[in-house]
XYZ file of C-alpha atoms in Angstrom:
316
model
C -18.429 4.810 -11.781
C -15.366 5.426 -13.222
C -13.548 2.817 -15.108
C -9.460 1.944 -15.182
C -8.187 -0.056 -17.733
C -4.718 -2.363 -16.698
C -3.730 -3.722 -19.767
C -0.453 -5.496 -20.081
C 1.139 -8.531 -22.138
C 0.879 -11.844 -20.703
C 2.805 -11.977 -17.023
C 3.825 -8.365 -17.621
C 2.360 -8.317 -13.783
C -1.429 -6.866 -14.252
C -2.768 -8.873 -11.489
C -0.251 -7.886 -8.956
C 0.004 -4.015 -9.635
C -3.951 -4.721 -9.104
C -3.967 -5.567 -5.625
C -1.481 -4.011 -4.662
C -3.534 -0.828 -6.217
C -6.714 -1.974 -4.120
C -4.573 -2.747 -1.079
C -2.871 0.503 -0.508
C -6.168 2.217 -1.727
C -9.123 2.988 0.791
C -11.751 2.510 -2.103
C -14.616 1.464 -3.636
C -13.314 -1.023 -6.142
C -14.795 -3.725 -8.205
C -12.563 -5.841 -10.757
C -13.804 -7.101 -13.700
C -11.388 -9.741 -15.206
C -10.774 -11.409 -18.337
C -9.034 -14.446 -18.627
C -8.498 -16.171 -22.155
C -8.843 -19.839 -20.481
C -11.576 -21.039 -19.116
C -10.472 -21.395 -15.816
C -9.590 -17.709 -14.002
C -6.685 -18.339 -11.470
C -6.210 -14.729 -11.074
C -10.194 -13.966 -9.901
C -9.425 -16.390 -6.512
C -6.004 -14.845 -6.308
C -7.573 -10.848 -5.953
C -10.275 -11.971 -3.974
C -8.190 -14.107 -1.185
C -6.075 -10.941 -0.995
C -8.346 -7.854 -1.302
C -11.732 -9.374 -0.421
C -13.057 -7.306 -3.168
C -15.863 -8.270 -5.183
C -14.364 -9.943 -8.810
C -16.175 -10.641 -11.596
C -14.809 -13.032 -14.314
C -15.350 -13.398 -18.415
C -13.456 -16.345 -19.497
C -13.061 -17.787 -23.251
C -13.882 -14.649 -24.987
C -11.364 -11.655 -25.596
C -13.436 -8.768 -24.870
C -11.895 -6.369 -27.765
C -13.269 -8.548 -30.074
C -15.285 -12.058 -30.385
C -16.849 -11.112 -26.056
C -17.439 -6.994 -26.789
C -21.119 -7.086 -26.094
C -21.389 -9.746 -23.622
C -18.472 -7.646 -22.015
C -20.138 -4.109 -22.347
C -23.216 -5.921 -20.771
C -21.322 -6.733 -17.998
C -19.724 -2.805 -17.589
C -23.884 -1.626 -17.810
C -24.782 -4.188 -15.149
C -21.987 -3.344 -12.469
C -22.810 0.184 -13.415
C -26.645 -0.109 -12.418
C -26.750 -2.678 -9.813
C -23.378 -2.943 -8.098
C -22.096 0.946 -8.786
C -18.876 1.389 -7.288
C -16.924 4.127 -7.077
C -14.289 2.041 -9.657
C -14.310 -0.435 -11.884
C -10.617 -2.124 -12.797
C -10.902 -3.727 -16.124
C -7.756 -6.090 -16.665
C -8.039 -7.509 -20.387
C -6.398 -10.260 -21.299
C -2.815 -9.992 -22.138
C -3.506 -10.819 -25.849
C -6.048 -8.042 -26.156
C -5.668 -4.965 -28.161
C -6.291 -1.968 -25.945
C -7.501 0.079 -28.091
C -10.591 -2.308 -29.105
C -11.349 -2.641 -25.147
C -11.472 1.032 -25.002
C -13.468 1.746 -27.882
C -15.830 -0.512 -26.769
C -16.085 0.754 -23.061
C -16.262 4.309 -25.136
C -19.669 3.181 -26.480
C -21.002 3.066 -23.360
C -20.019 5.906 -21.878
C -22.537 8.095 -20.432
C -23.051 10.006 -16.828
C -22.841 7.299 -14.660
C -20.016 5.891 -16.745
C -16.546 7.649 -17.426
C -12.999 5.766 -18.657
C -10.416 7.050 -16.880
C -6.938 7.351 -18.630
C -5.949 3.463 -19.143
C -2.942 1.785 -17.331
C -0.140 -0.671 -19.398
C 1.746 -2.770 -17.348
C 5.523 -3.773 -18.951
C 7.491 -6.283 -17.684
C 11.774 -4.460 -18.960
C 13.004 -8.142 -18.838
C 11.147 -9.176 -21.426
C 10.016 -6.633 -23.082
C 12.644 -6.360 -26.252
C 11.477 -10.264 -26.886
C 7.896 -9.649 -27.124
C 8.134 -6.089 -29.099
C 10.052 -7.974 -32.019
C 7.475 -10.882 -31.536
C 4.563 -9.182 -31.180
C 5.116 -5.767 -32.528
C 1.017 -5.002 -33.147
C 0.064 -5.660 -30.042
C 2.572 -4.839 -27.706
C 2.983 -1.256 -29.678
C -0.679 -0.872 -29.410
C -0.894 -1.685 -25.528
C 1.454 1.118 -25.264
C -0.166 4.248 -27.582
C -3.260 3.469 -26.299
C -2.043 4.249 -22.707
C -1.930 7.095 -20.307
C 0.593 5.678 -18.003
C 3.180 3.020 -18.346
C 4.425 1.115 -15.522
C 7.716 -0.964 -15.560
C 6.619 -3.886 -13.588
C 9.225 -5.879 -11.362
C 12.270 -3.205 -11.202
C 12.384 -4.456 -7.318
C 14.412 -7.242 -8.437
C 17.345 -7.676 -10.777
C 16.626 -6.539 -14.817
C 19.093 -7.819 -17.449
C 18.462 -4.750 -19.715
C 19.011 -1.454 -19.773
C 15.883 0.282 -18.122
C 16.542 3.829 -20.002
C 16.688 2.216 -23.035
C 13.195 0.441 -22.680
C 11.962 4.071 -21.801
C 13.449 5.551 -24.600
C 11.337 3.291 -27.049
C 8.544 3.312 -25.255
C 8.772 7.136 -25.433
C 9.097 7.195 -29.120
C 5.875 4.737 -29.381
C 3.935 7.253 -26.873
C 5.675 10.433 -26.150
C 2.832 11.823 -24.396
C 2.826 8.408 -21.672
C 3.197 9.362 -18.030
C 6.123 5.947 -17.407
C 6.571 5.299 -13.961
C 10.308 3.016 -13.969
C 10.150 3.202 -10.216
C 8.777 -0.044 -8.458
C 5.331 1.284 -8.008
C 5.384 -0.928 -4.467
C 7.624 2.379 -3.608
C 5.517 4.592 -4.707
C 3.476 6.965 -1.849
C -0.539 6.568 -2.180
C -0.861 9.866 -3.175
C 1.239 9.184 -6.291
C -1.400 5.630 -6.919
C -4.217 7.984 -6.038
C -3.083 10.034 -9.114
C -4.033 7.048 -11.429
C -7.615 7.071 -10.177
C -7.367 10.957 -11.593
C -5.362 11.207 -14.624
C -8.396 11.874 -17.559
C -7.998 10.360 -21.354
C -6.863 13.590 -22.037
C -3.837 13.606 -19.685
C -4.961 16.198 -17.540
C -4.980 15.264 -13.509
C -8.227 15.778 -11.848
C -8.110 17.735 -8.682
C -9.106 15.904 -5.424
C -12.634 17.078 -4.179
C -12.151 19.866 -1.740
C -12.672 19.185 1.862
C -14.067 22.048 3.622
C -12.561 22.921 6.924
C -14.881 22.066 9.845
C -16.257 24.877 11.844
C -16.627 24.483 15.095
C -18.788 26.540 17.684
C -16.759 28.063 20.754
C -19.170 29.242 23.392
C -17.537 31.395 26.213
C -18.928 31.494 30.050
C -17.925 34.440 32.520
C -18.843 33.743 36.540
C -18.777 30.309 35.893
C -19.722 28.511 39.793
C -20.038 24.919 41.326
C -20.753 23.860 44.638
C -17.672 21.591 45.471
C -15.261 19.895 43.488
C -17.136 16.721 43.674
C -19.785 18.214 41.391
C -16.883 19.598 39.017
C -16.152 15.828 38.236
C -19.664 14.853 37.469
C -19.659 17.729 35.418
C -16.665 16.992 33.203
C -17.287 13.485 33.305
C -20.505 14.429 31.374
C -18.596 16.822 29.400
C -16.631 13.876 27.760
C -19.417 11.782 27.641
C -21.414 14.207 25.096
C -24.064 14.998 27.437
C -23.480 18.387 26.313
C -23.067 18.187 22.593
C -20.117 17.231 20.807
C -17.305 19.515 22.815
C -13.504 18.527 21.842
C -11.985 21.449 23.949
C -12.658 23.317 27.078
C -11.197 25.215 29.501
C -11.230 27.116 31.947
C -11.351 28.534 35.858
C -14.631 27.572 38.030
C -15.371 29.090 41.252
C -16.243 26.592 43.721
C -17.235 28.599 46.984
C -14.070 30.909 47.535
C -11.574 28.946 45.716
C -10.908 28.973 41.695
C -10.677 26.040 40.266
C -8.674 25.563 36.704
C -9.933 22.586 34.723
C -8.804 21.575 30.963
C -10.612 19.085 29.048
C -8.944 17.268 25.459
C -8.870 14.380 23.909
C -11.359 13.007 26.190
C -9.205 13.519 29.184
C -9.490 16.407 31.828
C -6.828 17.520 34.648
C -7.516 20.029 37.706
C -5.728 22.029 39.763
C -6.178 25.175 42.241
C -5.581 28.552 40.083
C -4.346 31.129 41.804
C -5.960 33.668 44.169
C -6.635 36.415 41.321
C -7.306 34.181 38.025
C -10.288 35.352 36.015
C -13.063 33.013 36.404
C -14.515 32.091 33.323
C -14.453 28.723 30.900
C -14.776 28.450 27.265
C -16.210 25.505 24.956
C -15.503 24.061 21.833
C -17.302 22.118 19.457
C -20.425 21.658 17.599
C -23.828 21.181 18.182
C -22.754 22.606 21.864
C -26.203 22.682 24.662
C -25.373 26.609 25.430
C -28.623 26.739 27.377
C -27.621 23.524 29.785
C -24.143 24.747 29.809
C -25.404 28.067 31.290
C -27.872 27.020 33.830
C -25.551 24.485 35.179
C -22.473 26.856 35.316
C -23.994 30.163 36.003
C -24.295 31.786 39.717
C -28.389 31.094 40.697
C -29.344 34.802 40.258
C -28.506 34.226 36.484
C -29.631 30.973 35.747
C -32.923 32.244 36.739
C -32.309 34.847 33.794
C -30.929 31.939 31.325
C -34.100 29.473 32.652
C -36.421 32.377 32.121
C -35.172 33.060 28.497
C -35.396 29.466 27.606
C -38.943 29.441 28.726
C -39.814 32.320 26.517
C -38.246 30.874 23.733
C -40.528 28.074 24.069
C -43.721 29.643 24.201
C -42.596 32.024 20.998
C -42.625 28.691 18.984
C -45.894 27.702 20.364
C -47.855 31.339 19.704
């Protein structure tokens, strides 16, 4: 389970970037929220709009009077619920780097804190760094990225000047000033990758699919009738999972050309001197069936033989 961290001042727009992170995102999330009240607005909020599973811790701050009630909580989603993530959103007056340390003492395998997330509202962010220096300045050291929170509308301040201080606070931050509603899923994705130490974790490599191509010469049907069974059962699977074919099918003195994709097949008369022969691709493709049923009778007795005999060699 890995674990993000959106910290944030009060309205700096956690709760937002949060589903619109989980609604853009194909993922296992969980979010784990604490609210300073005792009533937690934002839980029913995230849950009317994700459907995700939200679990609240209200009255305590969890860097400091809540820690081990709120590391509890971290274990027990860990060992019961496990999700892929976890998205921690503190309370706006809560030091970051107290809620890290104390997800830090719980790290283990099953457990890793991912590089944490401030969210910064540029409107009023000048106000609350002169009123809050501490907290605000920690919010921002502490974290990996910094996102400018509602640049889609209007801002009464200079944006590169709030990026210049909050470069020379954290001059290692990765600041995203863009509206991160703009922002292509592949660049949100990279927040579910950025490490603690900065570094970007590469997405798991997908192997390519291999698929089986099996190739039949002399293919032959009686009529044309019994082509459209055939292909019928082609798309159907009766013949393992095929997602191409073609081909030209003799069917008495005529050649037949057939193509089969996308679950769809056309036909149509090939001309007088096309090679007969069809090929098949897929995987976990019947060869045997495919050969008896397409193969002239003095070779399917061949192909029915050698699937007898392959039999009986398992059973000696």
């Amino acid at each position: 389970m890995k674990v993000l961290i959106v910290s944030g001042f009060l309205g700096a727009g956690k709760t937002t970037f949060i589903r619109t992170l989980s609604n853009r995102l194909n993922k296992d999330f969980v979010i784990l929220e604490n609210e300073y009240a005792s009533i937690n607005i934002d839980k029913d909020i995230i849950k009317d709009d994700t459907g995700l599973n939200v679990w609240e811790f209200t009255e305590k701050c969890i860097c400091c009077s809540g820690k081990a009630d709120f590391a509890m909580n971290i274990l027990t989603i860990a060992n019961t619920i496990s999700p892929e993530y976890l998205i921690v959103e503190p309370t706006g007056v809560g030091f970051l780097s107290n809620v890290i340390n104390n997800i830090s003492r719980i790290e283990y395998e099953q457990i890793e804190l991912l590089a944490p997330v401030t969210i910064i509202d540029p409107n009023s962010f000048f106000q609350y760094i002169e009123q809050y220096n501490e907290l605000l300045t920690d919010q921002i050291s502490c974290a990996g990225t910094v996102i400018l929170s509602k640049s889609d509308r209007a801002v009464d301040v200079d944006v590169d000047t709030v990026i210049d201080k909050i470069q020379a606070i954290n001059a290692n931050a990765n600041i995203i000033s863009r509206h991160y509603s703009g922002l292509s899923d592949t660049a949100l994705e990279e927040l579910l990758l950025r490490k603690r130490d900065g570094t970007v974790e590469a997405k798991p490599f997908e192997a390519e699919t291999v698929f089986d191509s099996i190739s039949i010469s002399n293919a032959v049907l009686s009529s044309v009738g019994e082509l459209i069974i055939f292909l019928e059962a082609l798309i159907r699977k009766k013949y393992g999972n095929i997602i191409r074919s073609k081909g030209t099918i003799l069917i008495g003195n005529t050649p037949i050309r057939f193509d089969v994709s996308n679950n769809n097949y056309i036909i149509e008369q090939a001309d007088a001197d096309s090679k007969i022969g069809c090929v098949f691709i897929g995987d976990g493709i019947m060869t045997g069936d495919l050969r008896i049923k397409l193969l002239p009778v003095n070779l399917k007795h061949n192909v029915n033989n050698a699937t007898r005999n392959s039999a009986d060699n398992i059973y000696d």
